[in-house]
Amino acid sequence: MPFYFWILLLVWNLVALGVFLLLFFVTAPYGRHERAGWGLRVPNRWGWIGMEVVSPLVFAYFFWAGQSPKTWPVLVFFALWVGHYFNRSLIFPFRLKTQGKTMPLSIVLSAVFFNSVNGFLNGHFLGHLAHYPVAWGSDIRFWAGLGLFLVGMAVNVHADEVLLRLRKPGQTDYQIPQGGLYRWVSSPNYLGEMMEWLGFALMTWSWPGLTFALWTVANLAPRAWANHCWYQQKFREYPAQRRALLPFIW
């Protein structure tokens, strides 16, 4: 990889470390952690769309603008990235039962920046710098990573489905999710997403893929802990055996 790209990755990873530490002390004020004092706000649904849709657009632009060979393993990388964000930006937001709820515009803009950088790093790498031969599709790292990604996606989608079905039409209060990995952890949706991008990093065997996986952990691990503490404080009957993110561990 070119020297400039190594520097970008190094700086971005150092920022991830800082964000990881910061988010244990400052929880982003949206969803169950919503609170006043963060400036201009936008409707939840359109905030979700705006901050998620930028990732596949930036990724696709740099992916197709490059001259690196688009072998079938590379096209699988592309399909997984775009497929994940198609769900996050164009399906999931329209299933949210968030009538009247808002999120700070500052959160949306920071997420747009985060998704744009990660979309650029991975799209540029795969489109301009990487050279994956057809034979990469028979490498154990490709198949192990693909398997981890798909399992993570299944965990993520199922956990989201449990949350979406908790509320009946017109309900706005929070409830304790049950079933699936919710038996053991408070945020299996986050665990599933981490598994997806760790799988992507493994199957691409790339520094940009690993960087995005580390960023996913940096963003979601502190929020999983905040969610766990919130559930424990709000519900006296919250299951004592549940952990925040990793079953039986943490």
CSV table of C-alpha atoms in Angstrom, one decimal:
chain,number,residue,atom,x,y,z
A,1,MET,CA,0.0,0.0,0.0
A,2,PRO,CA,1.2,3.6,-0.6
A,3,PHE,CA,2.8,5.4,2.3
A,4,TYR,CA,-0.1,8.0,2.4
A,5,PHE,CA,-2.6,5.2,2.9
A,6,TRP,CA,-0.6,3.7,5.8
A,7,ILE,CA,-0.6,7.2,7.5
A,8,LEU,CA,-4.4,7.5,7.0
A,9,LEU,CA,-5.0,4.1,8.5
A,10,LEU,CA,-2.6,4.8,11.5
A,11,VAL,CA,-4.3,8.2,12.3
A,12,TRP,CA,-7.8,6.7,11.9
A,13,ASN,CA,-6.9,3.8,14.3
A,14,LEU,CA,-5.5,6.2,16.9
A,15,VAL,CA,-8.8,8.2,16.6
A,16,ALA,CA,-10.7,5.0,17.2
A,17,LEU,CA,-8.8,4.4,20.4
A,18,GLY,CA,-9.6,7.8,21.7
A,19,VAL,CA,-13.3,7.4,20.8
A,20,PHE,CA,-13.4,4.0,22.4
A,21,LEU,CA,-12.2,5.5,25.7
A,22,LEU,CA,-14.4,8.6,25.4
A,23,LEU,CA,-17.6,6.7,24.8
A,24,PHE,CA,-17.3,5.0,28.2
A,25,PHE,CA,-17.8,8.4,29.8
A,26,VAL,CA,-20.0,10.2,27.2
A,27,THR,CA,-22.9,8.1,25.8
A,28,ALA,CA,-24.3,9.4,22.4
A,29,PRO,CA,-27.7,10.9,23.2
A,30,TYR,CA,-30.1,9.0,21.0
A,31,GLY,CA,-32.5,6.1,21.5
A,32,ARG,CA,-32.9,5.1,25.1
A,33,HIS,CA,-30.1,7.5,26.0
A,34,GLU,CA,-31.8,10.5,24.5
A,35,ARG,CA,-31.4,13.8,26.5
A,36,ALA,CA,-31.6,17.5,26.0
A,37,GLY,CA,-28.8,19.9,25.4
A,38,TRP,CA,-27.2,18.7,22.1
A,39,GLY,CA,-28.5,21.4,19.7
A,40,LEU,CA,-30.7,21.1,16.6
A,41,ARG,CA,-32.6,17.8,16.3
A,42,VAL,CA,-33.9,15.8,13.3
A,43,PRO,CA,-36.6,13.0,13.1
A,44,ASN,CA,-35.1,9.7,14.1
A,45,ARG,CA,-36.0,7.9,10.9
A,46,TRP,CA,-34.4,10.5,8.6
A,47,GLY,CA,-31.4,10.7,10.8
A,48,TRP,CA,-30.8,7.0,10.5
A,49,ILE,CA,-31.2,7.1,6.8
A,50,GLY,CA,-28.9,10.1,6.4
A,51,MET,CA,-26.1,8.7,8.5
A,52,GLU,CA,-26.2,5.2,7.1
A,53,VAL,CA,-26.8,5.6,3.4
A,54,VAL,CA,-23.6,7.6,2.9
A,55,SER,CA,-21.4,4.5,3.6
A,56,PRO,CA,-22.5,2.3,0.6
A,57,LEU,CA,-22.5,5.4,-1.7
A,58,VAL,CA,-19.0,6.4,-0.8
A,59,PHE,CA,-17.8,2.8,-0.8
A,60,ALA,CA,-19.4,2.0,-4.2
A,61,TYR,CA,-18.0,5.2,-5.8
A,62,PHE,CA,-14.4,4.5,-4.9
A,63,PHE,CA,-14.8,0.7,-5.5
A,64,TRP,CA,-16.0,1.1,-9.1
A,65,ALA,CA,-13.7,4.2,-9.9
A,66,GLY,CA,-10.6,2.1,-9.4
A,67,GLN,CA,-8.9,-0.2,-11.9
A,68,SER,CA,-8.2,-3.2,-9.6
A,69,PRO,CA,-9.5,-6.5,-11.0
A,70,LYS,CA,-13.1,-7.1,-10.0
A,71,THR,CA,-12.8,-10.9,-9.5
A,72,TRP,CA,-15.7,-12.8,-8.0
A,73,PRO,CA,-14.2,-12.7,-4.5
A,74,VAL,CA,-14.0,-8.9,-4.7
A,75,LEU,CA,-17.6,-8.8,-5.9
A,76,VAL,CA,-18.5,-10.8,-2.8
A,77,PHE,CA,-16.8,-8.1,-0.7
A,78,PHE,CA,-18.8,-5.5,-2.5
A,79,ALA,CA,-22.1,-7.3,-2.1
A,80,LEU,CA,-21.7,-7.9,1.6
A,81,TRP,CA,-20.8,-4.2,2.3
A,82,VAL,CA,-23.7,-2.8,0.2
A,83,GLY,CA,-26.1,-5.5,1.4
A,84,HIS,CA,-25.4,-4.7,5.1
A,85,TYR,CA,-26.0,-1.0,4.6
A,86,PHE,CA,-29.0,-1.5,2.3
A,87,ASN,CA,-30.7,-3.0,5.3
A,88,ARG,CA,-29.4,-0.4,7.8
A,89,SER,CA,-30.3,2.6,5.6
A,90,LEU,CA,-33.4,1.6,3.6
A,91,ILE,CA,-35.1,-1.2,5.4
A,92,PHE,CA,-34.4,-0.9,9.2
A,93,PRO,CA,-35.3,2.9,9.5
A,94,PHE,CA,-38.8,2.4,8.0
A,95,ARG,CA,-39.6,-0.4,10.5
A,96,LEU,CA,-38.7,1.7,13.5
A,97,LYS,CA,-41.6,2.6,15.8
A,98,THR,CA,-40.2,6.1,16.6
A,99,GLN,CA,-43.2,8.4,16.0
A,100,GLY,CA,-42.2,11.8,17.3
A,101,LYS,CA,-38.7,10.8,18.4
A,102,THR,CA,-35.7,12.8,17.3
A,103,MET,CA,-31.9,12.7,17.5
A,104,PRO,CA,-29.3,15.5,17.6
A,105,LEU,CA,-28.1,16.7,14.1
A,106,SER,CA,-24.6,16.6,15.6
A,107,ILE,CA,-24.8,12.8,16.0
A,108,VAL,CA,-26.0,12.4,12.4
A,109,LEU,CA,-23.2,14.5,11.1
A,110,SER,CA,-20.5,12.7,13.1
A,111,ALA,CA,-21.9,9.4,11.9
A,112,VAL,CA,-21.8,10.7,8.3
A,113,PHE,CA,-18.2,11.6,8.7
A,114,PHE,CA,-17.4,8.2,10.3
A,115,ASN,CA,-19.2,6.3,7.6
A,116,SER,CA,-17.6,8.4,4.8
A,117,VAL,CA,-14.1,7.8,6.0
A,118,ASN,CA,-14.6,4.0,6.5
A,119,GLY,CA,-16.4,3.8,3.1
A,120,PHE,CA,-13.5,5.6,1.5
A,121,LEU,CA,-10.7,3.5,3.1
A,122,ASN,CA,-12.3,0.2,2.2
A,123,GLY,CA,-13.7,1.3,-1.2
A,124,HIS,CA,-10.4,2.9,-2.3
A,125,PHE,CA,-8.4,-0.1,-1.1
A,126,LEU,CA,-10.5,-2.7,-2.9
A,127,GLY,CA,-11.0,-0.5,-6.0
A,128,HIS,CA,-7.6,1.0,-6.5
A,129,LEU,CA,-4.9,-0.9,-4.4
A,130,ALA,CA,-5.9,-4.5,-3.8
A,131,HIS,CA,-5.4,-7.4,-6.2
A,132,TYR,CA,-7.3,-10.5,-5.2
A,133,PRO,CA,-7.0,-13.3,-7.7
A,134,VAL,CA,-9.8,-15.8,-8.4
A,135,ALA,CA,-7.8,-18.3,-6.3
A,136,TRP,CA,-8.5,-16.1,-3.2
A,137,GLY,CA,-12.0,-17.7,-3.3
A,138,SER,CA,-10.5,-21.0,-2.3
A,139,ASP,CA,-8.5,-19.6,0.7
A,140,ILE,CA,-9.6,-20.7,4.1
A,141,ARG,CA,-9.5,-17.1,5.3
A,142,PHE,CA,-12.1,-16.1,2.7
A,143,TRP,CA,-14.5,-18.8,3.7
A,144,ALA,CA,-14.0,-18.5,7.5
A,145,GLY,CA,-14.5,-14.8,7.2
A,146,LEU,CA,-17.6,-15.2,5.0
A,147,GLY,CA,-19.1,-17.7,7.5
A,148,LEU,CA,-18.4,-15.3,10.4
A,149,PHE,CA,-19.9,-12.4,8.5
A,150,LEU,CA,-23.1,-14.3,7.7
A,151,VAL,CA,-23.5,-15.7,11.2
A,152,GLY,CA,-23.1,-12.2,12.5
A,153,MET,CA,-25.6,-10.8,10.1
A,154,ALA,CA,-28.1,-13.4,11.2
A,155,VAL,CA,-27.5,-12.5,14.9
A,156,ASN,CA,-27.8,-8.8,14.1
A,157,VAL,CA,-31.0,-9.1,12.1
A,158,HIS,CA,-32.7,-11.4,14.5
A,159,ALA,CA,-31.8,-9.2,17.5
A,160,ASP,CA,-33.2,-6.2,15.7
A,161,GLU,CA,-36.4,-8.1,14.9
A,162,VAL,CA,-36.9,-8.9,18.6
A,163,LEU,CA,-36.5,-5.2,19.4
A,164,LEU,CA,-38.9,-4.1,16.7
A,165,ARG,CA,-41.6,-6.5,17.8
A,166,LEU,CA,-41.4,-5.5,21.5
A,167,ARG,CA,-43.7,-2.5,21.0
A,168,LYS,CA,-47.3,-2.8,19.7
A,169,PRO,CA,-48.6,0.0,17.5
A,170,GLY,CA,-48.9,3.2,19.6
A,171,GLN,CA,-46.6,2.0,22.4
A,172,THR,CA,-43.6,4.1,23.3
A,173,ASP,CA,-42.3,2.6,26.5
A,174,TYR,CA,-39.3,0.3,26.7
A,175,GLN,CA,-39.5,-3.3,27.6
A,176,ILE,CA,-37.1,-6.1,28.4
A,177,PRO,CA,-36.2,-8.1,25.2
A,178,GLN,CA,-36.4,-11.9,25.4
A,179,GLY,CA,-35.3,-14.8,23.3
A,180,GLY,CA,-32.3,-15.6,21.2
A,181,LEU,CA,-29.0,-14.2,22.4
A,182,TYR,CA,-31.0,-11.8,24.6
A,183,ARG,CA,-31.0,-14.7,27.1
A,184,TRP,CA,-27.3,-14.1,27.7
A,185,VAL,CA,-26.5,-10.5,26.6
A,186,SER,CA,-28.2,-7.1,26.6
A,187,SER,CA,-27.0,-6.1,23.1
A,188,PRO,CA,-26.8,-9.1,20.7
A,189,ASN,CA,-27.5,-6.8,17.8
A,190,TYR,CA,-24.1,-5.1,18.5
A,191,LEU,CA,-22.4,-8.4,19.0
A,192,GLY,CA,-23.7,-9.5,15.6
A,193,GLU,CA,-22.5,-6.4,13.9
A,194,MET,CA,-19.0,-6.8,15.4
A,195,MET,CA,-19.0,-10.4,14.1
A,196,GLU,CA,-19.9,-9.2,10.7
A,197,TRP,CA,-17.0,-6.8,10.3
A,198,LEU,CA,-14.5,-9.0,12.0
A,199,GLY,CA,-15.5,-11.6,9.4
A,200,PHE,CA,-15.1,-9.0,6.7
A,201,ALA,CA,-11.6,-8.2,8.0
A,202,LEU,CA,-10.7,-11.9,8.0
A,203,MET,CA,-12.0,-12.6,4.5
A,204,THR,CA,-10.3,-9.5,3.0
A,205,TRP,CA,-7.2,-10.1,5.1
A,206,SER,CA,-6.6,-6.3,4.9
A,207,TRP,CA,-5.7,-3.4,7.1
A,208,PRO,CA,-8.7,-1.3,6.0
A,209,GLY,CA,-11.0,-4.2,6.9
A,210,LEU,CA,-9.4,-4.6,10.3
A,211,THR,CA,-9.5,-0.9,10.9
A,212,PHE,CA,-13.3,-0.8,10.3
A,213,ALA,CA,-13.7,-3.8,12.6
A,214,LEU,CA,-11.8,-2.0,15.3
A,215,TRP,CA,-13.9,1.1,14.8
A,216,THR,CA,-17.1,-1.0,15.1
A,217,VAL,CA,-15.9,-2.3,18.4
A,218,ALA,CA,-14.8,1.2,19.5
A,219,ASN,CA,-18.3,2.5,18.8
A,220,LEU,CA,-20.5,-0.4,20.0
A,221,ALA,CA,-18.7,-1.9,23.0
A,222,PRO,CA,-19.1,1.2,25.1
A,223,ARG,CA,-22.7,1.6,24.0
A,224,ALA,CA,-23.4,-2.0,24.8
A,225,TRP,CA,-22.2,-1.3,28.4
A,226,ALA,CA,-24.3,1.8,28.6
A,227,ASN,CA,-27.4,-0.2,27.4
A,228,HIS,CA,-26.7,-2.9,30.0
A,229,CYS,CA,-26.4,-0.4,32.8
A,230,TRP,CA,-29.6,1.4,31.6
A,231,TYR,CA,-31.6,-1.8,31.6
A,232,GLN,CA,-30.4,-2.7,35.1
A,233,GLN,CA,-31.4,0.7,36.4
A,234,LYS,CA,-34.8,0.9,34.7
A,235,PHE,CA,-36.0,-2.7,35.4
A,236,ARG,CA,-35.6,-4.1,38.9
A,237,GLU,CA,-36.5,-7.6,37.5
A,238,TYR,CA,-33.8,-7.5,34.8
A,239,PRO,CA,-32.2,-10.9,34.5
A,240,ALA,CA,-29.0,-11.0,36.7
A,241,GLN,CA,-27.3,-13.6,34.5
A,242,ARG,CA,-27.2,-11.4,31.4
A,243,ARG,CA,-23.9,-9.8,30.4
A,244,ALA,CA,-23.5,-6.6,28.4
A,245,LEU,CA,-22.0,-8.0,25.2
A,246,LEU,CA,-20.1,-11.3,25.5
A,247,PRO,CA,-22.1,-14.3,26.9
A,248,PHE,CA,-20.9,-15.3,30.4
A,249,ILE,CA,-17.9,-12.9,30.2
A,250,TRP,CA,-18.8,-9.2,30.0
